[in-house]
C-alpha positions as a LaTeX table, in Angstrom:
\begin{tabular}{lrrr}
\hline
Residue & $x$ (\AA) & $y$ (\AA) & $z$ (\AA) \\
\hline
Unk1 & 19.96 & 37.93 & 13.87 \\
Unk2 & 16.87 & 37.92 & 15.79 \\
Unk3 & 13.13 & 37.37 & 15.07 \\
Unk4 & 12.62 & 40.33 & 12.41 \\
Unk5 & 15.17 & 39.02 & 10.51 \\
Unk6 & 14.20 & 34.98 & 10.54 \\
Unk7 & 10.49 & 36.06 & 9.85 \\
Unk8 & 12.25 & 38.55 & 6.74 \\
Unk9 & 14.11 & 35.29 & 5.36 \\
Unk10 & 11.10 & 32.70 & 5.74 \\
Unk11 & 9.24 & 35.51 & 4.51 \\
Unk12 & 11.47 & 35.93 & 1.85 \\
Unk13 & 11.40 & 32.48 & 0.56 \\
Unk14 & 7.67 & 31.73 & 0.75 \\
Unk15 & 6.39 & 35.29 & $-1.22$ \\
Unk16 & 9.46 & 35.99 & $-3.57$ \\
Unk17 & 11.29 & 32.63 & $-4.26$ \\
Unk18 & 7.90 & 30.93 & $-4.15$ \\
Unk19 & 9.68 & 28.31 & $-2.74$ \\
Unk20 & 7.30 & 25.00 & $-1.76$ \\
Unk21 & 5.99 & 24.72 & 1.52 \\
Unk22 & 8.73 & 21.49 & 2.34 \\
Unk23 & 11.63 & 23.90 & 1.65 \\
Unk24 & 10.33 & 26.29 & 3.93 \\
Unk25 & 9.56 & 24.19 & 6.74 \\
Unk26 & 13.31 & 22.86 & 6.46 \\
Unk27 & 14.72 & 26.35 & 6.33 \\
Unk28 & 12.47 & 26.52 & 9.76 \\
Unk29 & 13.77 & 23.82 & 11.15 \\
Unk30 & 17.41 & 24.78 & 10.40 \\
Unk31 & 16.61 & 27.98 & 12.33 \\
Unk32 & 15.01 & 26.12 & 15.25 \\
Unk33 & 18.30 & 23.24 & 15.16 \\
Unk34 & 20.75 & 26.37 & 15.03 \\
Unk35 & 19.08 & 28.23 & 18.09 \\
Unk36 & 18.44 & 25.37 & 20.19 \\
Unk37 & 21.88 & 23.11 & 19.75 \\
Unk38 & 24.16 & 25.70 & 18.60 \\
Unk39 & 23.34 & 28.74 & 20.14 \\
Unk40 & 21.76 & 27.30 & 23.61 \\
Unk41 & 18.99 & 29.75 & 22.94 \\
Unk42 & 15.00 & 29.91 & 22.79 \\
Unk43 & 13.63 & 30.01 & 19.43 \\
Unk44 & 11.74 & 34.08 & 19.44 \\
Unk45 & 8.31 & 34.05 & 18.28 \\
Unk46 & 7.94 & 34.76 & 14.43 \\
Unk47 & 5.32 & 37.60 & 14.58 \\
Unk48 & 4.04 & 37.76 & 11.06 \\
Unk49 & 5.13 & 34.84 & 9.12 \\
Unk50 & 3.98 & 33.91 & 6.16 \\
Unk51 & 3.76 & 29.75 & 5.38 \\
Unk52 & 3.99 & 28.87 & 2.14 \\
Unk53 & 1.00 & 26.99 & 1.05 \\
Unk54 & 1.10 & 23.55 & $-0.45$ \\
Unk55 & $-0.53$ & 23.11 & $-4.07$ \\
Unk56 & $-3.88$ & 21.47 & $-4.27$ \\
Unk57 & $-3.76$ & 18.32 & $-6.34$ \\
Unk58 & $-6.47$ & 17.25 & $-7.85$ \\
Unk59 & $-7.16$ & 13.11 & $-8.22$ \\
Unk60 & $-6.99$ & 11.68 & $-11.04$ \\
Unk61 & $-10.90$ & 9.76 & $-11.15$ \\
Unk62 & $-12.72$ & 7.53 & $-13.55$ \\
Unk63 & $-15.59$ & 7.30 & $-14.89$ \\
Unk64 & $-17.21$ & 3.93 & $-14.39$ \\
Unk65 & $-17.41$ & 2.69 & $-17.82$ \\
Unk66 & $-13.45$ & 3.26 & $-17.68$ \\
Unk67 & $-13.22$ & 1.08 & $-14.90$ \\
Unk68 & $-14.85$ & $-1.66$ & $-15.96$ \\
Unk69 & $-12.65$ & $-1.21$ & $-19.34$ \\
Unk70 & $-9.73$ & $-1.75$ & $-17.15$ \\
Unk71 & $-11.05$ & $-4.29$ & $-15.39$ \\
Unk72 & $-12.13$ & $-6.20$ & $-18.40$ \\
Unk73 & $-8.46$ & $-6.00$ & $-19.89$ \\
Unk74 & $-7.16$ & $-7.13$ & $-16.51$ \\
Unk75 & $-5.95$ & $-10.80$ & $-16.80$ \\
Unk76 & $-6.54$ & $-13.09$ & $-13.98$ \\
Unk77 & $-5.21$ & $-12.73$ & $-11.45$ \\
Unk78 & $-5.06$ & $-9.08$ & $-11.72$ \\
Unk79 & $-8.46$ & $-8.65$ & $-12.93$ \\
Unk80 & $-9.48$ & $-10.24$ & $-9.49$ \\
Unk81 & $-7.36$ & $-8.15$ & $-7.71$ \\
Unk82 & $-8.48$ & $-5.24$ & $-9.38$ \\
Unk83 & $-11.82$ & $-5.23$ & $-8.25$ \\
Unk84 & $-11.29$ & $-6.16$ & $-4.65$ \\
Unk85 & $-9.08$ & $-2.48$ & $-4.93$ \\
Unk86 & $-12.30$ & $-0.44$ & $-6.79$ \\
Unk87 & $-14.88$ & $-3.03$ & $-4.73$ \\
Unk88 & $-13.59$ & $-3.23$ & $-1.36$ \\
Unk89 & $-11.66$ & 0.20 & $-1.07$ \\
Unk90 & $-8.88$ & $-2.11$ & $-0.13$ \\
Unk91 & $-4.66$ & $-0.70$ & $-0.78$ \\
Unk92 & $-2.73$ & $-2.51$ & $-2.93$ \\
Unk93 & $-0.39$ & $-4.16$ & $-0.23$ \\
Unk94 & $-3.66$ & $-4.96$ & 1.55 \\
Unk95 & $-5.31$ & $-6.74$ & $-0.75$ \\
Unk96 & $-1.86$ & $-8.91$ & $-1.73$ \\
Unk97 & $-1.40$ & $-9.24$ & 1.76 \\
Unk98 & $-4.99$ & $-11.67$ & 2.26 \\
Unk99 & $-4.46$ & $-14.79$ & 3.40 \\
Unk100 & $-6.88$ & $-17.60$ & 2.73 \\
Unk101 & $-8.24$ & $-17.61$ & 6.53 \\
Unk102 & $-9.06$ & $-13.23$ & 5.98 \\
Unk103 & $-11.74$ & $-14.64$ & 3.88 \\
Unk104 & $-15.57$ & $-14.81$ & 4.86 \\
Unk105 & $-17.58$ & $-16.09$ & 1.83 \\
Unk106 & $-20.44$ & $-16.72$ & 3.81 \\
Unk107 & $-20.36$ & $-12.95$ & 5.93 \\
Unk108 & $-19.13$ & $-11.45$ & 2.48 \\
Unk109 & $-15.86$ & $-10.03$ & 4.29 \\
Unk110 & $-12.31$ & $-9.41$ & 4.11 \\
Unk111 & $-10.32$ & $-8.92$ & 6.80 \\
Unk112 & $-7.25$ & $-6.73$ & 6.70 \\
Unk113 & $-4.16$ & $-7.47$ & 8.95 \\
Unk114 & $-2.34$ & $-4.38$ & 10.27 \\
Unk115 & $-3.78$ & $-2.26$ & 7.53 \\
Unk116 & $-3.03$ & 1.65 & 8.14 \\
Unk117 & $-2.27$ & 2.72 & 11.77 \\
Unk118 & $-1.51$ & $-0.73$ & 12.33 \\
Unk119 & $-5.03$ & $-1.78$ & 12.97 \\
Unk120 & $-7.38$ & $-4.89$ & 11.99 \\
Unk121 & $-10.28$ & $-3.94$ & 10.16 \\
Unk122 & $-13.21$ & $-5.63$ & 8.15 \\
Unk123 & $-13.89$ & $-4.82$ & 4.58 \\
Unk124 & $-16.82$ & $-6.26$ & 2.48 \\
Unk125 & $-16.64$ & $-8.61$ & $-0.14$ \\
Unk126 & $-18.29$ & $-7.26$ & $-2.90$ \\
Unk127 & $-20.84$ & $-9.36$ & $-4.53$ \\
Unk128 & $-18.75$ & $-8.60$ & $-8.19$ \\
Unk129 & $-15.48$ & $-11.07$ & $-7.16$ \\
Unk130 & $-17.44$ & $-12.93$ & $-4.92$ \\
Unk131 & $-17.13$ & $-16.22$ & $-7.41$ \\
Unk132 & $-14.11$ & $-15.35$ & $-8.36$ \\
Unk133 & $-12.32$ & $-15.37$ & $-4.36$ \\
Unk134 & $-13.84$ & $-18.98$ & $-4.23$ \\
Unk135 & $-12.32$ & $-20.36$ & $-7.23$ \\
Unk136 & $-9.18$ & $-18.52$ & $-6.44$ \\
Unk137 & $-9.05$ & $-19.94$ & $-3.42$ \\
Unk138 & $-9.40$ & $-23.24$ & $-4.91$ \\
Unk139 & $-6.72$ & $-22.56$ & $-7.31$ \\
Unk140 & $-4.53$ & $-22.16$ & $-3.84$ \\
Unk141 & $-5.33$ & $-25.00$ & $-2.22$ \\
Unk142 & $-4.72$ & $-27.52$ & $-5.24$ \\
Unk143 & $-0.94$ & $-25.47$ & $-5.18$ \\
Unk144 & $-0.71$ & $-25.73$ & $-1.87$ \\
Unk145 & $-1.32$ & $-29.63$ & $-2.01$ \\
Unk146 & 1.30 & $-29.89$ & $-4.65$ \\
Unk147 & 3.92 & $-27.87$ & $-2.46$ \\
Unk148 & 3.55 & $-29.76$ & 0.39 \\
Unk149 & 3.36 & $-33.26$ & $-1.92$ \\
Unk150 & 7.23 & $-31.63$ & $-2.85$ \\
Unk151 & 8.38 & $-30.89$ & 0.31 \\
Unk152 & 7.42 & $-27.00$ & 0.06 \\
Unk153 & 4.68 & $-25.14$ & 0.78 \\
Unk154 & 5.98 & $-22.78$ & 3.51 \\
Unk155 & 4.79 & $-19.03$ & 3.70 \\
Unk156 & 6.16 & $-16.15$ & 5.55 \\
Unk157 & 4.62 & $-15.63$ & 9.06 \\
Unk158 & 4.05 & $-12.12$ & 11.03 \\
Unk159 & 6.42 & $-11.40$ & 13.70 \\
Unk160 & 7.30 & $-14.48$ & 16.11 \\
Unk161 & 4.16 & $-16.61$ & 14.98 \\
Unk162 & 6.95 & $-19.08$ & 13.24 \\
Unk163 & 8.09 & $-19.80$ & 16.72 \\
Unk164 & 4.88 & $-20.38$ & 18.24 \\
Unk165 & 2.85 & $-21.67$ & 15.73 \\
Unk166 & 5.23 & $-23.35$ & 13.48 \\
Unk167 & 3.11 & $-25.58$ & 11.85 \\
Unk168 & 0.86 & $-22.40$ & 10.47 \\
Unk169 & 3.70 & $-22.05$ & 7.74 \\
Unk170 & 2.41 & $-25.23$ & 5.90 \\
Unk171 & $-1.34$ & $-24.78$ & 6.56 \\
Unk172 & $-3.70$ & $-23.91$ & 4.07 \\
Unk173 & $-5.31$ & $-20.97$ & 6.48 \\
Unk174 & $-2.05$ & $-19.18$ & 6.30 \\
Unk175 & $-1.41$ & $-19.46$ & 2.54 \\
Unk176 & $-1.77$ & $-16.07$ & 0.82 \\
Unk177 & $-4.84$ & $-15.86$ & $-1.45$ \\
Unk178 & $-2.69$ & $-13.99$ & $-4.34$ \\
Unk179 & 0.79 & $-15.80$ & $-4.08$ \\
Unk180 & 4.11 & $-15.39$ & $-5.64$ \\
Unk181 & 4.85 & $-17.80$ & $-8.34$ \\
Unk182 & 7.75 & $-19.12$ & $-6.71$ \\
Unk183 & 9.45 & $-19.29$ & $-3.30$ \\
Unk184 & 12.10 & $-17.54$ & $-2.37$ \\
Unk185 & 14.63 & $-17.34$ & 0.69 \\
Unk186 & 13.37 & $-15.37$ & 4.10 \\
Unk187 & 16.12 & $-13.00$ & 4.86 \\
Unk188 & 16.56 & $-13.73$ & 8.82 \\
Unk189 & 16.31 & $-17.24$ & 8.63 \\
Unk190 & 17.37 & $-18.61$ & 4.72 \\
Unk191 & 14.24 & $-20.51$ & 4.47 \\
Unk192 & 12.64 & $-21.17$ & 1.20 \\
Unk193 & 9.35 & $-19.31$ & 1.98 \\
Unk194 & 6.55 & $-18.17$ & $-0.17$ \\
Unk195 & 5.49 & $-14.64$ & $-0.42$ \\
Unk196 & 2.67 & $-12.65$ & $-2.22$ \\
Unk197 & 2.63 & $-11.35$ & $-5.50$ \\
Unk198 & 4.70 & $-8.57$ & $-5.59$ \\
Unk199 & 3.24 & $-4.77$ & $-5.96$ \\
Unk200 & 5.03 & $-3.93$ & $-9.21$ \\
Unk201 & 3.48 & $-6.59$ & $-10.64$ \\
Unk202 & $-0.03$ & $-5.44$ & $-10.25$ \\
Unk203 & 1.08 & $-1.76$ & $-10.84$ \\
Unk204 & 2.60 & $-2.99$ & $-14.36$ \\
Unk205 & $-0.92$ & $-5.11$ & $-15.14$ \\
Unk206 & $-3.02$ & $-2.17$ & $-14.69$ \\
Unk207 & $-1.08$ & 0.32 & $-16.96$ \\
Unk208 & $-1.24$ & $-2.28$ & $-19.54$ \\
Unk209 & $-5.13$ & $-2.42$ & $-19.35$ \\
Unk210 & $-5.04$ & 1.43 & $-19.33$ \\
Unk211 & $-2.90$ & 1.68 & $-22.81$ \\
Unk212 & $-4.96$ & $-1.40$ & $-24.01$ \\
Unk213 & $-8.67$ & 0.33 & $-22.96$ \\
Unk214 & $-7.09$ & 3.63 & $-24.57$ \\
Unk215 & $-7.34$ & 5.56 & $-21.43$ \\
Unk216 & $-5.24$ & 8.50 & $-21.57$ \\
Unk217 & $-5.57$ & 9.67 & $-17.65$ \\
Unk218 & $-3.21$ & 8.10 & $-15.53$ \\
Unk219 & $-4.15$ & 5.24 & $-13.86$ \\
Unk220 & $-2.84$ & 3.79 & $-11.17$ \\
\hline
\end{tabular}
């Protein structure tokens, strides 16, 4: 077995199988593993192979009046939510993942905390939820108040920030703008900590508005 015959096989699989481009690669990369690690030999140059290609997918997109249909049927805080995903191009974990201090009402920004690749980034506020970040924000502070007038109001920190900054679990700065209705316990440490609403539970409000609005695309 040599490089006409692993070129014949891939071959094979990508023009009369029609087998995706994923299986492929792994058949590939079961050739490469079995030269390298079994055999102790170089992998021969495949003159003449043929990749599979991967299907184009085309997105899903609505039109703006069935946006604003789904955002209308949205129920707070999901409707809020909702338009800081279609306003400020944010991901869903990003936008659950604001904290109160993120906020900028006076720049108009948002910033987002390890977003993809890791990195900080700004993203604008737009001028749609504008009102409504303020008045959720007071709707978190007068919870916050009543945690901490309980005992509670403890949030999950990043990395070792609980150790340095320990009092930033009971600030208000900290406190997520969309939070979970109740605490629960942080895995490493079994304290009663409060997290951000969870993803399902936007994913489940927005294919409610969809049926609701009579929107048969999928929506996501």
């Amino acid at each position: 077995m040599g490089a006409v015959e692993a070129t014949t096989f891939l071959n094979y699989l990508a023009v009369k199988r029609r087998a995706s481009a994923s299986t492929q690669n792994q058949a590939l990369c079961a050739l490469v593993f079995l030269y390298r690690r079994v055999l102790e030999l170089n992998m021969p140059d495949l003159e003449g192979l043929e990749r599979a290609r991967r299907p184009a997918h085309l997105p899903t997109v609505l039109s703006r009046p069935e946006v604003l249909a789904v955002l209308d049927r949205l129920e707070p805080p999901f409707r809020l939510i909702g338009e800081l995903l279609y306003g400020s191009g944010l991901r869903l974990l990003e936008s659950l993942a604001v904290r109160v201090k993120d906020v900028d009402l006076e720049r108009r920004q948002l910033m987002v905390r390890r977003g993809k690749g890791a990195l900080d980034r700004a993203a604008l506020l737009p001028a749609r939820a504008h009102d409504g970040v303020r008045a959720q924000i007071e709707v978190v502070t007068q919870r916050h108040r009543a945690e901490l007038a309980e005992g509670r109001g403890a949030v999950d920190l990043p990395f070792a920030l609980h150790a340095k900054m320990p009092q930033a679990a009971t600030s208000l700065a900290w406190q997520y703008l969309f939070p979970a209705s109740r605490p629960c316990a942080e895995p490493a440490t079994g304290r009663m900590v409060l997290h951000h609403l969870h993803e399902t539970a936007v994913q489940k409000a927005v294919r409610e508005a969809a049926r609701l609005a009579k929107i048969e695309k999928r929506v996501t």
